[in-house]
Coordinates of C-alpha atoms in Angstrom, one line a residue:
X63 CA 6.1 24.4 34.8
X64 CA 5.1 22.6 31.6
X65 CA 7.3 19.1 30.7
X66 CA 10.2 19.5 27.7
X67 CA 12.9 17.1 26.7
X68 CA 16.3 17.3 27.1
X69 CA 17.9 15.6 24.6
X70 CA 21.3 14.3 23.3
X71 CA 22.2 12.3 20.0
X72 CA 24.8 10.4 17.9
X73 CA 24.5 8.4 15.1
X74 CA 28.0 6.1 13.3
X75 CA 28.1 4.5 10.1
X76 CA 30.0 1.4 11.8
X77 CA 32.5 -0.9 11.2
X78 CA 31.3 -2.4 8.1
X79 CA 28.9 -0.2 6.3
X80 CA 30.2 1.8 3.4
X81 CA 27.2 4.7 3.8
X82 CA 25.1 5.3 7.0
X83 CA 21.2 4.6 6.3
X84 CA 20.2 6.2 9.8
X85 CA 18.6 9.2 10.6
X86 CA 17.3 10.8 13.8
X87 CA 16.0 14.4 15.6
X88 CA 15.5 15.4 18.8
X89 CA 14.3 18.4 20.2
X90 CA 12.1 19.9 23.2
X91 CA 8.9 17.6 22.0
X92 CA 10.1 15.4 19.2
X93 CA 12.1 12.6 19.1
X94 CA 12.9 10.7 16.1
X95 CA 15.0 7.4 15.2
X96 CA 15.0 6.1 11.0
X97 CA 17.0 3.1 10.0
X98 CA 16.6 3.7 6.8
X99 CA 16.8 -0.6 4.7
X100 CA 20.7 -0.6 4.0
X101 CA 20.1 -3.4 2.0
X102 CA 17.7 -1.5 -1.1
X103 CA 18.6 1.4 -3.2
X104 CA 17.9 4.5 -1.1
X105 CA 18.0 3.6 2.8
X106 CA 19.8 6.9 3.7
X107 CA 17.3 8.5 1.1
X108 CA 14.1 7.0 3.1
X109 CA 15.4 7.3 6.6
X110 CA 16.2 11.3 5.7
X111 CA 12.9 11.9 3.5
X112 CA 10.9 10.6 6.8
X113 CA 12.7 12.6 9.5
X114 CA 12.3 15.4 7.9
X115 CA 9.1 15.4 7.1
X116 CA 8.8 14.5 11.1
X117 CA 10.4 17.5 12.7
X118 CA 8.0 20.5 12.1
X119 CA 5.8 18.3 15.1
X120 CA 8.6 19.8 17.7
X121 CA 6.0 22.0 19.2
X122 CA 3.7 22.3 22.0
X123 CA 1.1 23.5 20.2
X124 CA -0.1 20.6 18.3
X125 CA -4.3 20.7 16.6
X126 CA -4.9 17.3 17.8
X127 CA -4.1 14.7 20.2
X128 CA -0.6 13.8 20.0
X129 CA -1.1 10.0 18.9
X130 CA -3.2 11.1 16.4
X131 CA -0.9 13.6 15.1
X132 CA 2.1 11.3 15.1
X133 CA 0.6 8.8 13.1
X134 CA -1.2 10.8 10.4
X135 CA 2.4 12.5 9.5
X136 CA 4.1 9.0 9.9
X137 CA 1.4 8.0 7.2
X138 CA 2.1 11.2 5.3
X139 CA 5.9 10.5 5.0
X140 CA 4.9 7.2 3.8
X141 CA 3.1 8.4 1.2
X142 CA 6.1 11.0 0.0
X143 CA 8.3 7.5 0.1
X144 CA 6.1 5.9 -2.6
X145 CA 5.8 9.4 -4.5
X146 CA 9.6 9.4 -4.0
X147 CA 9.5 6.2 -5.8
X148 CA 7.3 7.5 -8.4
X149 CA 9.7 10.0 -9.7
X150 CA 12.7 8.1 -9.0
X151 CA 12.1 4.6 -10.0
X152 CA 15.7 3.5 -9.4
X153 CA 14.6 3.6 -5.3
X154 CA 12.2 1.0 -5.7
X155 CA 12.4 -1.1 -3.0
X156 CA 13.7 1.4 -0.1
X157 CA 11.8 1.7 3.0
X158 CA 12.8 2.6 6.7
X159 CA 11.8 2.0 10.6
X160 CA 10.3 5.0 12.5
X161 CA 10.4 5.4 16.3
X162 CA 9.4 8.5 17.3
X163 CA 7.9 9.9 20.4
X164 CA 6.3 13.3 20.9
X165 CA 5.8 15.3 24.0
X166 CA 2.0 16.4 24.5
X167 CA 1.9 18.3 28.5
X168 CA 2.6 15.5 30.5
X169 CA 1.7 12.6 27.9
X170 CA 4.1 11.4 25.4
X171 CA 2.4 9.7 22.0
X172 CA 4.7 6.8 20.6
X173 CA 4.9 5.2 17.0
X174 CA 6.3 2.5 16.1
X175 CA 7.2 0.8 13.2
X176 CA 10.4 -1.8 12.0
X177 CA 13.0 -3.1 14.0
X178 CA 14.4 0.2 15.6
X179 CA 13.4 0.3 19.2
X180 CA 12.8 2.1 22.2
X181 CA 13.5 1.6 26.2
X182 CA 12.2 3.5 29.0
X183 CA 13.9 3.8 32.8
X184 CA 11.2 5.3 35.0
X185 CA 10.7 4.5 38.7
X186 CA 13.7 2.6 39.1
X187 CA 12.5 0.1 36.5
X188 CA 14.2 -0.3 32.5
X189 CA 12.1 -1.8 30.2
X190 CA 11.6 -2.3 26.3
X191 CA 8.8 -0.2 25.0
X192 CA 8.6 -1.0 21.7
X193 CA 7.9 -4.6 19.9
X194 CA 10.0 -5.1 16.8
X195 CA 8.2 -6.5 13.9
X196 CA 10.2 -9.2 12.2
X197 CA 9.9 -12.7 11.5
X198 CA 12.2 -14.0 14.7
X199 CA 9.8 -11.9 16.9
X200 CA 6.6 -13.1 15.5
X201 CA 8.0 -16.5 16.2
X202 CA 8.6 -16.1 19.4
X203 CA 4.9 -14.3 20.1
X204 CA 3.5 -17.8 18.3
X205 CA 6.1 -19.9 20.9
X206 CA 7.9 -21.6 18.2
X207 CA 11.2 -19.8 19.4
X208 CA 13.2 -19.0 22.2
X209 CA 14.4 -15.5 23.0
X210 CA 17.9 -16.2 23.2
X211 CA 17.6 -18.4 20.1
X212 CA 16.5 -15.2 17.8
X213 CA 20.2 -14.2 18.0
X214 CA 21.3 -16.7 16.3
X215 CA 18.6 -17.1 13.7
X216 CA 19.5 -16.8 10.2
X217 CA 16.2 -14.7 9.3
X218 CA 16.7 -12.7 12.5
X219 CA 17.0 -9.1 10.4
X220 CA 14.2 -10.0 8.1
X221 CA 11.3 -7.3 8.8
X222 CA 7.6 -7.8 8.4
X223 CA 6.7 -4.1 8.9
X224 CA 8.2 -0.6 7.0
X225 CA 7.9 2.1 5.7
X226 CA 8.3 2.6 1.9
X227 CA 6.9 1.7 -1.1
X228 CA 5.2 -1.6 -0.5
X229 CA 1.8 -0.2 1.4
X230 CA 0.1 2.7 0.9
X231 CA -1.5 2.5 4.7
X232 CA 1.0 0.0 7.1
X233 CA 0.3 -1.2 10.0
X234 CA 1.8 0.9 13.3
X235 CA 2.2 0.5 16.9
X236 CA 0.7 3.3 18.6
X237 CA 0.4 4.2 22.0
X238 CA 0.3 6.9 24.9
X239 CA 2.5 7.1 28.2
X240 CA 1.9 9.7 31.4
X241 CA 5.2 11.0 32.1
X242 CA 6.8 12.9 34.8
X243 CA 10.0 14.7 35.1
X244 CA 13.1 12.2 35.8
X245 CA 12.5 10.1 33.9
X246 CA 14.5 8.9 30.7
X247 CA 13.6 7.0 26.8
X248 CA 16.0 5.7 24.7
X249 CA 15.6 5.3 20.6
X250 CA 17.6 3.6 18.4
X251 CA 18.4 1.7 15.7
X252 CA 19.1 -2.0 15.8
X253 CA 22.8 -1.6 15.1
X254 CA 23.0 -1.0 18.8
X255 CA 21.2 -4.3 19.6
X256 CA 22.7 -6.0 17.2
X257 CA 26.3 -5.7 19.8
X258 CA 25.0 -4.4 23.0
X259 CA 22.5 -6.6 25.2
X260 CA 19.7 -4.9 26.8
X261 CA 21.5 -5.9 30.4
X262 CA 24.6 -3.4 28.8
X263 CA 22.2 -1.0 27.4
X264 CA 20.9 -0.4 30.8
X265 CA 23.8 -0.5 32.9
X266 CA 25.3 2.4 30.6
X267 CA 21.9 4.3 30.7
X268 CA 22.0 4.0 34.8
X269 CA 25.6 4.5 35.2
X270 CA 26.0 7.9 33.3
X271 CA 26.6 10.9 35.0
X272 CA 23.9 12.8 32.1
X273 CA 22.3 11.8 28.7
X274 CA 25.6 13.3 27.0
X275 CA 28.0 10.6 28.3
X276 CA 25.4 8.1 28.0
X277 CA 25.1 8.5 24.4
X278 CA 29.1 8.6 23.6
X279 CA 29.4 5.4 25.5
X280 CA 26.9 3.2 23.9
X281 CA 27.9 3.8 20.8
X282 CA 31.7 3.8 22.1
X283 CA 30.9 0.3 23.3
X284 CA 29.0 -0.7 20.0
X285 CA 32.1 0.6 17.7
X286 CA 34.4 -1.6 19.9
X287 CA 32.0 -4.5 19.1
X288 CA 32.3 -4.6 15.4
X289 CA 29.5 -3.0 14.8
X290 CA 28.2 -4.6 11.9
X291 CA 25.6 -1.9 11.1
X292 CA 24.8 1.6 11.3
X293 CA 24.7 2.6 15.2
X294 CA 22.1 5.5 16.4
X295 CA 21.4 6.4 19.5
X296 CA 18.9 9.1 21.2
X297 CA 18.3 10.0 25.0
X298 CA 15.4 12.1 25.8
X299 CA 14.9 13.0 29.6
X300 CA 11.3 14.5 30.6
X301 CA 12.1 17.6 32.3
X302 CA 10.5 20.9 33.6
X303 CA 10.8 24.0 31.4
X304 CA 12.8 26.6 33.2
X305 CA 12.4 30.3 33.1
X306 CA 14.6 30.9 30.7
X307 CA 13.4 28.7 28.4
X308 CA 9.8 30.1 28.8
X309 CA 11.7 33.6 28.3
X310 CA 13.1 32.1 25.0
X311 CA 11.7 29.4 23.7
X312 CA 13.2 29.4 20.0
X313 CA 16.6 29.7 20.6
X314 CA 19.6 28.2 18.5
X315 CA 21.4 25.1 19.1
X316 CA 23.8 24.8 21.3
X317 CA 27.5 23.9 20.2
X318 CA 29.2 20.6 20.0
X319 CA 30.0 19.7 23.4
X320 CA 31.3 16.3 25.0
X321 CA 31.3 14.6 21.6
X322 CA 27.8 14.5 21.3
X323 CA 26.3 15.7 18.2
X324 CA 24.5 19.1 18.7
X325 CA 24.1 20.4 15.9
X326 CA 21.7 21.6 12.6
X327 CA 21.9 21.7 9.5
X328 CA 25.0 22.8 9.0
X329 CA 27.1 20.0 10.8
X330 CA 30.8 19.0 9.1
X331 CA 30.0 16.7 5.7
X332 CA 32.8 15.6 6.1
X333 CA 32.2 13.6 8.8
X334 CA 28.9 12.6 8.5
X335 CA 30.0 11.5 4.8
X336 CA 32.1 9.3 6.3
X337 CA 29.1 8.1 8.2
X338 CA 30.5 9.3 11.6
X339 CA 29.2 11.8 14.3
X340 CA 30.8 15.0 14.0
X341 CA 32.9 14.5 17.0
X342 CA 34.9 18.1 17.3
X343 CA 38.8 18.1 16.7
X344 CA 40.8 20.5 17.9
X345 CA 39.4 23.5 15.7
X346 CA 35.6 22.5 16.5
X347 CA 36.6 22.7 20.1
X348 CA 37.8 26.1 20.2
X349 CA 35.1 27.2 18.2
X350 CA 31.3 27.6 18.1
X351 CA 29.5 24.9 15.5
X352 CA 29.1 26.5 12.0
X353 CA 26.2 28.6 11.4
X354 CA 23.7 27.7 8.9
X355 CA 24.3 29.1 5.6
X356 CA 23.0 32.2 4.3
X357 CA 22.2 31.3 0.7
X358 CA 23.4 27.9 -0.3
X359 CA 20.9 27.3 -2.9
X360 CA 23.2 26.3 -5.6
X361 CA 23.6 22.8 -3.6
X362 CA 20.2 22.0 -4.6
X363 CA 19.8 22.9 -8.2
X364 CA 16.2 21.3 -8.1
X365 CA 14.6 23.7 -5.6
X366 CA 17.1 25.7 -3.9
X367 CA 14.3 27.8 -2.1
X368 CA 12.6 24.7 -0.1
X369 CA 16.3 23.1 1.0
X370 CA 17.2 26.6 2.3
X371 CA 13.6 26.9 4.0
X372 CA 14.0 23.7 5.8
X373 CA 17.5 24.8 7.1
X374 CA 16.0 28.2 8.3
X375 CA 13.2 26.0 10.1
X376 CA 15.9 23.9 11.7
X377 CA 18.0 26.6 12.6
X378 CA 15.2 28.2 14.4
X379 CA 14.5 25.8 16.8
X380 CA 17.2 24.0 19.7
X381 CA 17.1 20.4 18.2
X382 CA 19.7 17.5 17.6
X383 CA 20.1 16.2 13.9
X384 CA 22.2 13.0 12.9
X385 CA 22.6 10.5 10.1
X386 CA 21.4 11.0 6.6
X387 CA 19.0 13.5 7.2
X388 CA 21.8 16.2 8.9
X389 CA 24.1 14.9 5.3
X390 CA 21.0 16.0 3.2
X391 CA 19.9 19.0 4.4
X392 CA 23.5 20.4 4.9
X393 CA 24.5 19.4 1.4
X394 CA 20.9 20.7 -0.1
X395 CA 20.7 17.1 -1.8
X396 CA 17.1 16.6 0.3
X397 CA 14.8 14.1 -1.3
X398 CA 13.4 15.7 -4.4
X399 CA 9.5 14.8 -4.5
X400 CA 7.1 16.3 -7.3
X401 CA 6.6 20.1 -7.0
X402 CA 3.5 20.0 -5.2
X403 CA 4.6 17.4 -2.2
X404 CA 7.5 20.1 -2.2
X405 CA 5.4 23.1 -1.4
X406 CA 3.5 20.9 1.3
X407 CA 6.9 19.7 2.9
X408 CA 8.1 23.8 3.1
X409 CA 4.7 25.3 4.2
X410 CA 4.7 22.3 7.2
X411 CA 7.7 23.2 8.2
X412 CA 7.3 27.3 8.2
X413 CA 3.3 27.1 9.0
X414 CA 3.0 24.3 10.8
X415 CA 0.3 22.9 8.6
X416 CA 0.0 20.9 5.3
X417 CA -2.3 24.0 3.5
X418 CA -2.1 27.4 5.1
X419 CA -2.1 30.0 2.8
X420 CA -2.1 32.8 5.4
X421 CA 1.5 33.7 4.7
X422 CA 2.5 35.5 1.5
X423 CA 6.2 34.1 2.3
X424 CA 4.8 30.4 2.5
X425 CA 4.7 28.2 -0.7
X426 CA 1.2 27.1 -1.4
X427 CA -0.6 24.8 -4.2
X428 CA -1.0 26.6 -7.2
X429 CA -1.1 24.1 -10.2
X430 CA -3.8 20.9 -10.1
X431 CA -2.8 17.8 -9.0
X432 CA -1.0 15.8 -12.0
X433 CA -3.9 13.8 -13.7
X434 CA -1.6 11.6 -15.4
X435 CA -2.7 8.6 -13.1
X436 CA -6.2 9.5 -14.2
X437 CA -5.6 9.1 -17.8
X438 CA -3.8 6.1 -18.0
X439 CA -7.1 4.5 -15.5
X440 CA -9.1 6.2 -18.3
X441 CA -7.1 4.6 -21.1
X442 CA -6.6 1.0 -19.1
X443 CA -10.3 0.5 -18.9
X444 CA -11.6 1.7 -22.4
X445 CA -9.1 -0.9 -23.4
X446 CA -10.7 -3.4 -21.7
X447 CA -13.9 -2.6 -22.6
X448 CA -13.0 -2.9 -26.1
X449 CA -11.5 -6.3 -25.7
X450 CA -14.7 -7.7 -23.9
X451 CA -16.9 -6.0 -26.5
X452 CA -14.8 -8.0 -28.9
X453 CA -14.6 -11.2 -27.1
X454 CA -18.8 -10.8 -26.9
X455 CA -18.9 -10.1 -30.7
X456 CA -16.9 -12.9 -31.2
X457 CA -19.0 -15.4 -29.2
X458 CA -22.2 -14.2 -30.5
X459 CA -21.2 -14.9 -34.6
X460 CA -20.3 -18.2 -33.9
X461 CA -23.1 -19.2 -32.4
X462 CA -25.0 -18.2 -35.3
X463 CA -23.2 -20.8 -37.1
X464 CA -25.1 -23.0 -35.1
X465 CA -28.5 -25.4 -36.1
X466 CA -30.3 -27.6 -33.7
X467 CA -33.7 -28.8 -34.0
X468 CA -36.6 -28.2 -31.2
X469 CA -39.8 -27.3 -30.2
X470 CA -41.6 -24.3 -30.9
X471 CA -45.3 -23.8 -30.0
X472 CA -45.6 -27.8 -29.9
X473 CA -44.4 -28.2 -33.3
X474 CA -40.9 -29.6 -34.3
X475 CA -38.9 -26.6 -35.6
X476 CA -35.3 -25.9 -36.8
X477 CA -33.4 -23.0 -35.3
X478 CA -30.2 -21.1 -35.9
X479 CA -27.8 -20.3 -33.0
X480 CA -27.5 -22.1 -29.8
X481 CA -30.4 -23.3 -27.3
X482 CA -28.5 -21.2 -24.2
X483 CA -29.7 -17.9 -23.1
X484 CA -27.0 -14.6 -21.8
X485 CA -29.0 -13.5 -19.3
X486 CA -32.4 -11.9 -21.0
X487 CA -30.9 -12.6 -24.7
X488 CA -31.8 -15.8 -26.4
X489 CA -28.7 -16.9 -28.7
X490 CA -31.5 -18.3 -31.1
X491 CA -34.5 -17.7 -33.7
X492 CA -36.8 -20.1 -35.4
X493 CA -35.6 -20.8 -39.2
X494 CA -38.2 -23.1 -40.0
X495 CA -41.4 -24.0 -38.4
X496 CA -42.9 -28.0 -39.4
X497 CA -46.8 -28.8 -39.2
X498 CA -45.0 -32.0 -37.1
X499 CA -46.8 -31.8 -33.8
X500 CA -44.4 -32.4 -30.8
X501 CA -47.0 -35.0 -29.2
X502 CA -47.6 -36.9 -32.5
X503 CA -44.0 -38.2 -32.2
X504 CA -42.9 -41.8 -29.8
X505 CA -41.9 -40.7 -26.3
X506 CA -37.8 -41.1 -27.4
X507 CA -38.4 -38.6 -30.1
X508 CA -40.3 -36.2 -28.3
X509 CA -37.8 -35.9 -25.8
X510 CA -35.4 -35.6 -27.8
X511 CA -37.1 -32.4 -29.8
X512 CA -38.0 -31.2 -26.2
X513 CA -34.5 -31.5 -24.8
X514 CA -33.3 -29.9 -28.8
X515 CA -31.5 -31.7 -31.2
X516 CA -27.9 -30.4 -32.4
X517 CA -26.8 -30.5 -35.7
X518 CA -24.1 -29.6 -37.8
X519 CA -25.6 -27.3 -40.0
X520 CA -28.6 -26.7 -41.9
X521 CA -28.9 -29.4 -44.4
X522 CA -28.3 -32.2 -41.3
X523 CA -31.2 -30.0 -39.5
X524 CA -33.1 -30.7 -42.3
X525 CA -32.2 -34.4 -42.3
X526 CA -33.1 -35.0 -38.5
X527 CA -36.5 -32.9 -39.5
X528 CA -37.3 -35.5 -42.4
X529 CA -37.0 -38.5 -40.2
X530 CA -39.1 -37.0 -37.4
X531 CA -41.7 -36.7 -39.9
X532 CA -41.4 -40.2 -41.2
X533 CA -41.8 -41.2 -37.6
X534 CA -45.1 -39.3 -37.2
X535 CA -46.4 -40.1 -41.0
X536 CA -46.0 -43.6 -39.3
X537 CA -48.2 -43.1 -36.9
X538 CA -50.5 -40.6 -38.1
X539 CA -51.0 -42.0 -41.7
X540 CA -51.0 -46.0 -41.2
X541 CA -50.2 -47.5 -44.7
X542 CA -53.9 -49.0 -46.0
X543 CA -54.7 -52.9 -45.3
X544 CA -55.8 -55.3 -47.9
X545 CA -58.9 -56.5 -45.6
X546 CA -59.8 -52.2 -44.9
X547 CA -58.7 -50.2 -47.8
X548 CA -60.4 -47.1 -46.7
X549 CA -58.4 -45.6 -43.9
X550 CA -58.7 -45.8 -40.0
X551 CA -61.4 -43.7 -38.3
X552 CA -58.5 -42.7 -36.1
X553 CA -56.1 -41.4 -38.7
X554 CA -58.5 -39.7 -40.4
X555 CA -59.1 -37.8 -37.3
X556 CA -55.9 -37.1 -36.6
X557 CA -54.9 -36.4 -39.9
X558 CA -58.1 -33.7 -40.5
X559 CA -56.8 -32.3 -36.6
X560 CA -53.5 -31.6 -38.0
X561 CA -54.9 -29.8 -41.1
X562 CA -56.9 -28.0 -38.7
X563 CA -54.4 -26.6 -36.3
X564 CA -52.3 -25.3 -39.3
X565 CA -51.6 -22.4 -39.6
X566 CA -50.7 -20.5 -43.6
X567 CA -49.8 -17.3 -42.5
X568 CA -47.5 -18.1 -39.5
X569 CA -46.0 -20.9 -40.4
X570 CA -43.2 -20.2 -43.1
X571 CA -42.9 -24.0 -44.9
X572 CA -45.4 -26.5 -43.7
X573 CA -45.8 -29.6 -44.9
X574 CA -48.4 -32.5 -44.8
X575 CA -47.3 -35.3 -42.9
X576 CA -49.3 -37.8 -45.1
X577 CA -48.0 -36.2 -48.1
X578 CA -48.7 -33.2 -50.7
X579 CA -48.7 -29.6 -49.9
X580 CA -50.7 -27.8 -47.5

């Protein structure tokens, strides 16, 4: 016979809390605990959103491995949290654990994320699956602080891993168990820990006569605590499929029995408004649980037709519901997304896939994916590109305010703009090329003119040019001695060199260093 789960669950708003942020599912394959952050806008709204988008996985026939499965839908929900957010900005902020485990033959996939945790009691031997993510428990791992001290600690709740709208891909715990029948696992959120000790958690989960009575009395005992949070608290046992259930494998819930919640989408709001398990009174115990509405679109005025397929889905299958997830589906008020996350969340659920169009009663994409995101990318960066253009533009007239004098083809010339280069574009031109040969000047001068000269505009340009020409008339036309009037062999040479080397027709004003025009 193939492995199920047998399943029971419960979920309280506490002592203290004035809403209940937790969600949670159980089924034949699928188990599911949310503790949804009561301390943002939208805990019960995260915690409900996820689950939901969890519990079309409570199958056996699953396209994948299970781990793999699990995680790409726990990734999924995530990203319906930040669309979520999207539409609905006044839930920035929420987010949500996830614990879920899923029942693959005789492997069970578990995902982890948060603070919520889960135990297992096989063999004779209790243990703590999970790891919670938060700061005390990273300190601990890094040996700066004692287990028992993390009770105490005043950042003890603060988490360092969620769900919501603060990563697009986080970070989960993933792993993959062989399980045999006997054996029982334990989910829930940390308003359980946060009374009970792991010594009291077993005890209860070892002294039970069935899951049933294990479940009322933990969260019994939590409630008689204080509890200071939301309590929730799931109890899966691996067991072998009987005949019957082979016979009938979709068959509806059971009724609310031993104060255990078993029920669908149709539980009392009344008392999980209050944040309670819909423990039966007198007129739920002589009585089978409500049936799920035929037609109670009007509760979701949004899109009556997906809250009312959900409920279908639910009621089709022998599951547990609790928390903010049974509230919202029972009320219709289930986390309104964009229309197209809304079609994908109704044809999961039906179809058991994110995109089959195979059935003419199953929603599927019609419209494009909104491009509103693409245009304001569009707009963001031809903005940008306009400012840079503007900033270059900018940078480029002012340095064609710019004079320094230099050296161009050995001759001292004045240009406009700066002596940098952007890349392959010089920042200056030649305004003026002198018949001033670089090497005629001292070695100071010629430096200089290598290395260019600055200057504050033109007319000081012209200034530096007429002393550097004074300094080579020095030198190349040597004022005439009384003893030799005629002049030196050597100047004369130099002086018919430089007449030589000029050039009319290339150079725009050029002038005779030993005076008169050229």
């Amino acid at each position: 016979m193939a492995l199920v789960l047998r399943y029971a669950a419960r979920s309280d708003v506490g002592m203290v809390r004035l809403k209940n942020d937790d969600s949670a599912y159980v089924g034949r394959y699928l188990a599911v605990v949310a503790d949804g952050m009561g301390g943002h806008a939208g805990g019960n709204v995260a915690s409900a959103s996820t689950v939901l988008d969890l519990v079309h996985l409570d199958r056996p026939d699953l396209d994948d491995e299970a781990v793999t499965v699990l995680a790409d839908e726990i990734q999924a929900a995530n990203s319906l949290l930040s669309e979520l957010v999207t539409t609905s900005p006044e839930l920035s902020g929420m987010g949500t654990t996830v614990t879920a485990m899923l029942l693959q033959g005789n492997r069970a996939a578990l995902a982890h994320i948060g603070d919520s945790r889960a135990y297992r009691l096989k063999d004779g031997v209790f243990e703590q699956i999970s790891v919670d993510h938060t700061f005390v428990q990273r300190l601990i791992d890094e040996g700066r602080l004692k287990p028992e001290e993390a009770e105490i600690h005043p950042h003890k709740n603060v988490l360092m891993r969620v769900l919501g709208d603060v990563d697009a891909s986080p970070e989960l715990d993933l792993a993959t168990f062989e399980v045999a029948a006997g054996e029982k696992w334990l989910l829930c959120s940390d308003g359980l820990n946060a009374v009970l000790r792991d010594s009291d958690i077993e005890s209860v989960l070892r002294g039970s006569a069935d899951i049933d009575d294990a479940v009322d009395t933990l969260v019994d005992l939590t409630l008689a605590g204080g509890s200071p949070d939301n309590v929730t608290v799931a109890i899966v046992e691996i067991t072998e499929e009987t005949a019957a259930e082979v016979k009938h494998p979709q068959r509806e819930p059971a009724p609310v029995t031993g104060g255990t919640v078993i029920q669908h989408a149709a539980a009392s709001s009344s008392a999980e408004a209050s944040g309670n398990t819909a423990v039966p009174g007198p007129a739920a115990a002589d009585g089978p649980a409500k049936s799920v509405p035929e037609n109670d679109g009007d509760r979701d005025v949004d899109n009556p037709v997906r809250a009312e397929l959900i409920r279908q889905d639910l009621a089709s299958r022998p599951h547990v519901l609790v928390g903010a997830a049974s509230l919202a589906t029972e009320t219709g008020q289930i986390p309104i997304v964009t229309e197209r996350t809304a079609e994908r969340r109704a044809a999961r659920m039906l179809m058991h896939k994110a995109d089959d169009a195979g059935s003419p009663d199953t929603p599927v994409e019609t419209e494009a994916p909104p491009k509103r995101r693409r245009w304001i990318l569009v707009v963001v960066l031809a903005v940008l590109a306009a400012l840079l253009a503007s900033v270059l533009w900018v940078g480029y007239a002012w340095t064609q305010t710019r004079y320094y004098v230099g050296s161009s083809d050995n001759r001292v010339a004045i240009f406009n703009g700066v002596s940098q280069t952007l890349g392959p574009i010089k920042l200056s031109q030649v305004t003026e090329t002198t018949n001033i040969p670089v090497d005629s000047l001292p070695e100071y001068w010629r430096s200089r003119v290598n290395d260019t000269v600055p200057a504050r505009d033109l007319v000081h340009a012209e200034e530096i040019v007429d002393q550097l020409r004074g300094t080579a008339k020095a030198i190349l036309c040597p004022a005439p001695s009384e003893t030799e009037p005629a002049p030196s062999p050597s100047a004369t040479v130099l002086a018919d060199a430089l007449e030589a080397t000029a050039d009319p027709d290339s150079v725009p004003s050029v002038t005779n260093p030993c005076g008169g025009q050229e």
